[in-house]
PDB file of C-alpha atoms in Angstrom:
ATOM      1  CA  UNK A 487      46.310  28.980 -30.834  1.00 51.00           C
ATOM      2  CA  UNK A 488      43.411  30.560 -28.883  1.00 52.00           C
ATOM      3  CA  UNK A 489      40.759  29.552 -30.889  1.00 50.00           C
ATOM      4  CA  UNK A 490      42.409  25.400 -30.643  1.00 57.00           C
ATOM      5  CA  UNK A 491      42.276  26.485 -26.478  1.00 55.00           C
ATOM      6  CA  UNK A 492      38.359  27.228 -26.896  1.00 55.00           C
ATOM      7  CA  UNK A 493      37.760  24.111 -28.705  1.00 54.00           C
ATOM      8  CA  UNK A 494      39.815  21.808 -26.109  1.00 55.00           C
ATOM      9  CA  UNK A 495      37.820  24.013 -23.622  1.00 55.00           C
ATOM     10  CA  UNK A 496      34.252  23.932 -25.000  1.00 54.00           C
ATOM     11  CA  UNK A 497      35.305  19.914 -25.722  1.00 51.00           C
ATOM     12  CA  UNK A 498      36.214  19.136 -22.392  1.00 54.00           C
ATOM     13  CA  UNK A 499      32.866  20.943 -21.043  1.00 53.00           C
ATOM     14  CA  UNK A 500      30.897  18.607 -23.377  1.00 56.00           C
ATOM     15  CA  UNK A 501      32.745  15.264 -22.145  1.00 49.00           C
ATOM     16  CA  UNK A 502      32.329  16.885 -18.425  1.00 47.00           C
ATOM     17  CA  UNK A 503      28.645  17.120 -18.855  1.00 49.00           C
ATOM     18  CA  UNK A 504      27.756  13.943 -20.613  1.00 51.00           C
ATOM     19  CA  UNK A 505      29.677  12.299 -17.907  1.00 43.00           C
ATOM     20  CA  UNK A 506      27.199  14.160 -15.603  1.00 47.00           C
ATOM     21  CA  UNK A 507      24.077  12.701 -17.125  1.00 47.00           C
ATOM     22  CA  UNK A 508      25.708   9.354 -17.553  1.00 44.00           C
ATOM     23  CA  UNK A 509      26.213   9.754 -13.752  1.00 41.00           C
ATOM     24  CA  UNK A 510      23.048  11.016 -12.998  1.00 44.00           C
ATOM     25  CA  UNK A 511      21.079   8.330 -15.108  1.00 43.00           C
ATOM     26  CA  UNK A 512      23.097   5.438 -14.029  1.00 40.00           C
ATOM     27  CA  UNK A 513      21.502   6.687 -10.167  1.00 41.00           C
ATOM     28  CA  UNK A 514      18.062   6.491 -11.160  1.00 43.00           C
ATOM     29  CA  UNK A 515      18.804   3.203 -13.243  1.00 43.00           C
ATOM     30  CA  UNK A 516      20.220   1.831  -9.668  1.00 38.00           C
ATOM     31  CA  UNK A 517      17.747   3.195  -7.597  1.00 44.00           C
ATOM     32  CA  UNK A 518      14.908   1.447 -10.074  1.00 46.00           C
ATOM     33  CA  UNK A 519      16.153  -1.618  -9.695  1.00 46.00           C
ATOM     34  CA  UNK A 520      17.083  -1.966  -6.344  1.00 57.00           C
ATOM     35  CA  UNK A 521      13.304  -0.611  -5.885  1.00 59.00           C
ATOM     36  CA  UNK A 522      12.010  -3.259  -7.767  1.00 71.00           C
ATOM     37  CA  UNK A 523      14.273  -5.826  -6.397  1.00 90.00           C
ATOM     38  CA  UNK A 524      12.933  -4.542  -2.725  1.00 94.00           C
ATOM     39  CA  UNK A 525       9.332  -4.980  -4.093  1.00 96.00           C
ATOM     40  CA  UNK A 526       9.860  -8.543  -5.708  1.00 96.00           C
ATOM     41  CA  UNK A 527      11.471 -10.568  -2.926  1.00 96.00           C
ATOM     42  CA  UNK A 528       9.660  -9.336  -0.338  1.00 97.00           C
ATOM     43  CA  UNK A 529       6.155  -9.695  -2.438  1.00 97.00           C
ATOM     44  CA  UNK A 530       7.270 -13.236  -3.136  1.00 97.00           C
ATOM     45  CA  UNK A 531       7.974 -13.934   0.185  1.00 96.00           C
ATOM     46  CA  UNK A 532       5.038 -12.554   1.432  1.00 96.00           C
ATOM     47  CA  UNK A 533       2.443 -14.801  -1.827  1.00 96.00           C
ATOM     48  CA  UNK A 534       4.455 -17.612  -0.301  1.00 96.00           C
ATOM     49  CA  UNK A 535       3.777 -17.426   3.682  1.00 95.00           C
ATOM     50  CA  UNK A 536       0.116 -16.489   2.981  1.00 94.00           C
ATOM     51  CA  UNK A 537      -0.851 -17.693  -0.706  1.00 95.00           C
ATOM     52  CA  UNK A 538      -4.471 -18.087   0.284  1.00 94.00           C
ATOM     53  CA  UNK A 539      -4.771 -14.068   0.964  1.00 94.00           C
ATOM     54  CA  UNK A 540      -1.714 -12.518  -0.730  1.00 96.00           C
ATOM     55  CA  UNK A 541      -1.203 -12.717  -4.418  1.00 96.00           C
ATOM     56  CA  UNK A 542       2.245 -11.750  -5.532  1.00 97.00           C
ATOM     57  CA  UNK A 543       1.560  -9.502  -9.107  1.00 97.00           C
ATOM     58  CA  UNK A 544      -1.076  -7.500  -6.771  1.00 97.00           C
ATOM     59  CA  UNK A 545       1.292  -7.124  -4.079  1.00 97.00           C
ATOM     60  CA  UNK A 546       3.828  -5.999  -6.802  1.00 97.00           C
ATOM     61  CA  UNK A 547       1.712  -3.640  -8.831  1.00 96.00           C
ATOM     62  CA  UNK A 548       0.434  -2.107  -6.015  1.00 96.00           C
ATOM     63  CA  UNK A 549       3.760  -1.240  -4.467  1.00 96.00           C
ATOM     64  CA  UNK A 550       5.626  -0.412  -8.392  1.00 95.00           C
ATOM     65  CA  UNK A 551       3.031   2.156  -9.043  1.00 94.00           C
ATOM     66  CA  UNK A 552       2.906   3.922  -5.491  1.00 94.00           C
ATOM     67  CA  UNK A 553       6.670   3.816  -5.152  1.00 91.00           C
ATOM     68  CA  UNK A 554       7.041   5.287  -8.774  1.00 89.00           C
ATOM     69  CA  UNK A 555       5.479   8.254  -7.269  1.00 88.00           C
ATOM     70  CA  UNK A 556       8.027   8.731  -4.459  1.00 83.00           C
ATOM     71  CA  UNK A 557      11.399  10.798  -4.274  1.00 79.00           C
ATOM     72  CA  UNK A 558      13.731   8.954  -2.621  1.00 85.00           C
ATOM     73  CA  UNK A 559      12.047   5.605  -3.486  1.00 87.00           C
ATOM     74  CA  UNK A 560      11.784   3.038  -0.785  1.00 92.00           C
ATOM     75  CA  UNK A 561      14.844   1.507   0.272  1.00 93.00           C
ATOM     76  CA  UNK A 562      14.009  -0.694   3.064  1.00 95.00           C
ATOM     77  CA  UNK A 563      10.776  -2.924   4.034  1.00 95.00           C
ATOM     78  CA  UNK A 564       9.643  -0.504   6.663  1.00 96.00           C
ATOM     79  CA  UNK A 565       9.183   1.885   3.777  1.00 96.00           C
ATOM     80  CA  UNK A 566       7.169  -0.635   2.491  1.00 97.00           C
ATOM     81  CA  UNK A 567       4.887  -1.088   5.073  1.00 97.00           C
ATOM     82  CA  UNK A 568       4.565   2.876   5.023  1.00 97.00           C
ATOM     83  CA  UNK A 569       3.291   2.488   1.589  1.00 97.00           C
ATOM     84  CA  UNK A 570       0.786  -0.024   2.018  1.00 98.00           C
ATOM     85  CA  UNK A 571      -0.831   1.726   5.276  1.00 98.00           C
ATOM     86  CA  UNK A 572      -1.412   4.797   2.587  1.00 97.00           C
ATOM     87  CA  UNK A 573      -3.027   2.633   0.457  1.00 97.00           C
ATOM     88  CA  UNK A 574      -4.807   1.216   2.904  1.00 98.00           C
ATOM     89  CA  UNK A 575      -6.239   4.483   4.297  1.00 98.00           C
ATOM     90  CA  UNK A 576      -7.191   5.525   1.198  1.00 97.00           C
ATOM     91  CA  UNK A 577      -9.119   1.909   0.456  1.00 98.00           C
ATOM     92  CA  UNK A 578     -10.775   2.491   3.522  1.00 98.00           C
ATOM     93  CA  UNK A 579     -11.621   5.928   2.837  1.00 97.00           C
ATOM     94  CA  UNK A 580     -13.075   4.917  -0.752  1.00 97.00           C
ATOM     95  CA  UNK A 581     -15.299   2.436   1.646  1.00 98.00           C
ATOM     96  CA  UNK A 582     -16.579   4.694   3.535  1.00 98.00           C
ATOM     97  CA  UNK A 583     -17.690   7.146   0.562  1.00 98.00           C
ATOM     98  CA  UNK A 584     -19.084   3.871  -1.090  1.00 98.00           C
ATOM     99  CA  UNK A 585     -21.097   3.186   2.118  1.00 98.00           C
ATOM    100  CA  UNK A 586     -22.996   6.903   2.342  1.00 97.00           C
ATOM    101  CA  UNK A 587     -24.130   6.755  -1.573  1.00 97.00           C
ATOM    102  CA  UNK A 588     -25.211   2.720  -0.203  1.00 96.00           C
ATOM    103  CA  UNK A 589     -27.252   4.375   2.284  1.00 95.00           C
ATOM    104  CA  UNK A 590     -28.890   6.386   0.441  1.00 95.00           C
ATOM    105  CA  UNK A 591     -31.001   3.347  -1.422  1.00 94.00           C
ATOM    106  CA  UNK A 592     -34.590   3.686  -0.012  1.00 92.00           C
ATOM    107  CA  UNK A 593     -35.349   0.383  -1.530  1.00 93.00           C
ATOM    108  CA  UNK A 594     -32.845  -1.315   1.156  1.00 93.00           C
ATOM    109  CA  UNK A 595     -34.476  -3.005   5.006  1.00 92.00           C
ATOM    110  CA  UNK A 596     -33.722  -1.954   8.015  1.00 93.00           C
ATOM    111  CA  UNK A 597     -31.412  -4.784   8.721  1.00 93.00           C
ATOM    112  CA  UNK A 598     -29.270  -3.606   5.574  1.00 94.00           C
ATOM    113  CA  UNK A 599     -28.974  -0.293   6.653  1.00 95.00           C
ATOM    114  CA  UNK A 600     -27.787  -1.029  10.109  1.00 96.00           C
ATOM    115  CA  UNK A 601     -25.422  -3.388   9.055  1.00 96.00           C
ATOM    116  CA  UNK A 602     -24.096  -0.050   6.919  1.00 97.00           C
ATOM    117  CA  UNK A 603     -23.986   1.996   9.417  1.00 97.00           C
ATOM    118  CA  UNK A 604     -21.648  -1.165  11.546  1.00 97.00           C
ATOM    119  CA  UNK A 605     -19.174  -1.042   8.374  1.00 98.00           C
ATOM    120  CA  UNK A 606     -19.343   2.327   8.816  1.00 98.00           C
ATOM    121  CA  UNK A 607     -17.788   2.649  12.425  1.00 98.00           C
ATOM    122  CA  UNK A 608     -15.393  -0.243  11.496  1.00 97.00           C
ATOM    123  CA  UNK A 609     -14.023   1.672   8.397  1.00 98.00           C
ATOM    124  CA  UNK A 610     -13.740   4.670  10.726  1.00 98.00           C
ATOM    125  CA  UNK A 611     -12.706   3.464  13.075  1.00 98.00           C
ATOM    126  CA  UNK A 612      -9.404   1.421  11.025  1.00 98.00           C
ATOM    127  CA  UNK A 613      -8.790   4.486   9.533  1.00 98.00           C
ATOM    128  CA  UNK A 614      -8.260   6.131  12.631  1.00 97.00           C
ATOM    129  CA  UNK A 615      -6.430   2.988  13.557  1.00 98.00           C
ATOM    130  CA  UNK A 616      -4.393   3.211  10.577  1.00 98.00           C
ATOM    131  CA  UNK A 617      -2.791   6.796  11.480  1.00 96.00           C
ATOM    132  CA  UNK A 618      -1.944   5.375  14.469  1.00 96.00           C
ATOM    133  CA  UNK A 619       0.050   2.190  13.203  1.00 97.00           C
ATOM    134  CA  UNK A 620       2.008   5.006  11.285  1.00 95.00           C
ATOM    135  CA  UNK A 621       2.801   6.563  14.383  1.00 94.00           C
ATOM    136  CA  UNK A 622       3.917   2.641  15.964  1.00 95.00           C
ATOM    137  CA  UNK A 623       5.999   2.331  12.699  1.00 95.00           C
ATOM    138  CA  UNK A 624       8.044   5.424  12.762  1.00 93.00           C
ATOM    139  CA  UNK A 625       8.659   4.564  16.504  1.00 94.00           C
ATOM    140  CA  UNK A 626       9.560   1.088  15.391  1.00 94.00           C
ATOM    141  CA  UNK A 627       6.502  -0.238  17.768  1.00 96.00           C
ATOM    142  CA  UNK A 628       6.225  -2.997  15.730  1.00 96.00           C
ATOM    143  CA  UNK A 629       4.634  -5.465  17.791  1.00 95.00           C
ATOM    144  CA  UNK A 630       1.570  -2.509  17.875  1.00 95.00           C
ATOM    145  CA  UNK A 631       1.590  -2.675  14.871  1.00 96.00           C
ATOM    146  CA  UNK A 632       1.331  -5.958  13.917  1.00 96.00           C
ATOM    147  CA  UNK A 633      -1.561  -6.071  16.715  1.00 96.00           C
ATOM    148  CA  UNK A 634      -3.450  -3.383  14.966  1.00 97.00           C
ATOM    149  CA  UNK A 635      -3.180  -4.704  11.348  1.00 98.00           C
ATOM    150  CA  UNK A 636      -4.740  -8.109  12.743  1.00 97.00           C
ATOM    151  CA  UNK A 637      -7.621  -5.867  14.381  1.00 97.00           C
ATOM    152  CA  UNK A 638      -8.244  -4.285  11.245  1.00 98.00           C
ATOM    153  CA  UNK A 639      -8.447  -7.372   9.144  1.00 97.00           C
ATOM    154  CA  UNK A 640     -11.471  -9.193  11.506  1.00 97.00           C
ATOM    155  CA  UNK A 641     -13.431  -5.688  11.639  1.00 97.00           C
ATOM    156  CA  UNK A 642     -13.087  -4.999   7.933  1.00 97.00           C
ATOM    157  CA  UNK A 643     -14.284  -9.322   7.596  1.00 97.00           C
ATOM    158  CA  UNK A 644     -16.572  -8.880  10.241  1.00 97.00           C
ATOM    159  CA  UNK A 645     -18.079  -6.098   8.065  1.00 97.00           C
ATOM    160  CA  UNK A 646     -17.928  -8.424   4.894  1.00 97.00           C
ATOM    161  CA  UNK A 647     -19.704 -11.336   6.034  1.00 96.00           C
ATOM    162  CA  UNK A 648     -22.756  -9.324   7.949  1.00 96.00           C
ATOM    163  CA  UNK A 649     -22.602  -7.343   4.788  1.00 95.00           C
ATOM    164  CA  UNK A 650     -23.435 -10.488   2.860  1.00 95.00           C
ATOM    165  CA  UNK A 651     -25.701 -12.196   4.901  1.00 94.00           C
ATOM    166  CA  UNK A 652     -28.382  -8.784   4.968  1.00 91.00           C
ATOM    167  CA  UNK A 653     -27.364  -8.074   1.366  1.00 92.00           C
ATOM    168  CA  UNK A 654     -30.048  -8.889  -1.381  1.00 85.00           C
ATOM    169  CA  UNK A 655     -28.491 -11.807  -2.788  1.00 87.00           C
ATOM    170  CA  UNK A 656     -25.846 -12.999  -0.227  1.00 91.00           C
ATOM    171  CA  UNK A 657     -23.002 -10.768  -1.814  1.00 92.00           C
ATOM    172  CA  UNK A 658     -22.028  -7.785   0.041  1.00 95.00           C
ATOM    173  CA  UNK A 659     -21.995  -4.670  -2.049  1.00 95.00           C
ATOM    174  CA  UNK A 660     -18.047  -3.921  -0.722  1.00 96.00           C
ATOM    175  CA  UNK A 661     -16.684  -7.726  -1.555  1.00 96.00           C
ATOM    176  CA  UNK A 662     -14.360  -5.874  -4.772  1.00 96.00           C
ATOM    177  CA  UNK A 663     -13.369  -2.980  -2.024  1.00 96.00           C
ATOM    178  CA  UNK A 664     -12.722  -5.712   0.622  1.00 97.00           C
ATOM    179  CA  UNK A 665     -10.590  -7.911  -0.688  1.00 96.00           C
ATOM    180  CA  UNK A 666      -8.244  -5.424  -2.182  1.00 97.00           C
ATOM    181  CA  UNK A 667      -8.401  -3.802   1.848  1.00 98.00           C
ATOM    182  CA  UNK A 668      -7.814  -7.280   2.831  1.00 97.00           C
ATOM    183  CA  UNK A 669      -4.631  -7.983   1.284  1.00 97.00           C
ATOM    184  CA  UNK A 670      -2.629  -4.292   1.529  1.00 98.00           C
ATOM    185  CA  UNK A 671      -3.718  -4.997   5.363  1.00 98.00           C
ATOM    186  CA  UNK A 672      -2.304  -8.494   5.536  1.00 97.00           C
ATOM    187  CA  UNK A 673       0.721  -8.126   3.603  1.00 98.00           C
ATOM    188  CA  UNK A 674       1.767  -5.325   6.228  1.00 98.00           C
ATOM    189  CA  UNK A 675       1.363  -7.514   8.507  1.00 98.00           C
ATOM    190  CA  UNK A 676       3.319 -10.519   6.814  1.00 98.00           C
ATOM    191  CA  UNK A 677       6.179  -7.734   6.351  1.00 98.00           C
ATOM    192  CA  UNK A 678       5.981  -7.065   9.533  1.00 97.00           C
ATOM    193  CA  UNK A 679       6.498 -10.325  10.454  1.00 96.00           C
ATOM    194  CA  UNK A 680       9.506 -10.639   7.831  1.00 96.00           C
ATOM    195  CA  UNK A 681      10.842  -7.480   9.663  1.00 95.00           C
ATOM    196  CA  UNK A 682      10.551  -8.825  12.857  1.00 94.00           C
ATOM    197  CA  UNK A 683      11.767 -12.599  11.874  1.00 89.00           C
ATOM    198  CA  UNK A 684       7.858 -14.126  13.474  1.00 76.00           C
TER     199      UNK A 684
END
């Protein structure tokens, strides 16, 4: 009779526990999708109110592969947004490394290099700008914030197109780098915008 208890026991523990992972999978499952769901509207909408600058399977890799990193995932648009600005920073960062080992070229004019050292302050000076939209977004500023973004885009083109017209064959050395910096800026801003309902 005892040993008929244990088994009922040790079989009830069993059912208990795969009913645990069951649980505990199902979660994730949910939380996945609804991530992805997040991502793929909002990137769509986004590829649709600016197709010219926004492309949607960049705006959707981008955000899949930073948000697979995160614990919670992002839930809401605003989380979003604080993705991208990370992104950005760190684009703008990579820029800025890009621009010193630039510098370095003895072969390049004088024009060239001051038009490095300009990019320079501009990528400096967005990331600086950048830690402060974070502040703006956690404060739900977002009017700031959508200011700021659009500030950031025409330095960071400013930058581009000087870049290109001193550059040794009219292509600026940070077109790759700017275009990617380009669109994690702007679709911020057309979230914000979504956010907003502008």
């Amino acid at each position: 009779m005892n040993c008929r208890k244990k088994k009922e026991k040790k079989a009830t523990m069993r059912f208990a526990l795969n009913v645990s992972i069951i649980f505990i999978m199902s979660l994730f499952l949910f939380q996945g999708s609804n991530g992805y769901d997040l991502i793929s509207k909002n990137c769509k909408e986004a590829s649709k109110r600016d197709p010219e600058i926004i492309t949607y399977d960049f705006c959707v890799a981008c955000l899949e592969e930073a948000s697979s990193k995160l614990h919670p995932p992002p839930t809401n648009l605003e989380d979003l947004v604080g993705i991208l600005i990370t992104l950005s920073k760190n684009n703008a960062t990579n820029v800025l490394s890009i621009i010193s080992k630039l510098s370095k070229d003895k072969s390049l004019d004088k024009f060239a290099i001051m038009t490095l050292q300009e990019c320079s302050r501009l990528y400096d000076d967005s990331v600086f700008r950048l830690d402060i939209i974070v502040a703006s977004l956690k404060s739900k500023v977002f009017d700031d914030v959508s200011f700021t973004l659009g500030e950031i885009r025409t330095s960071s083109r400013v930058c581009n197109e000087d870049l290109s017209a001193k550059w040794r064959g009219g292509i600026s050395p940070l077109s790759k780098e700017y275009h990617i910096f380009l669109q994690l800026i702007w679709i911020s801003r057309v979230f914000i915008n979504i956010i907003t309902k502008t």
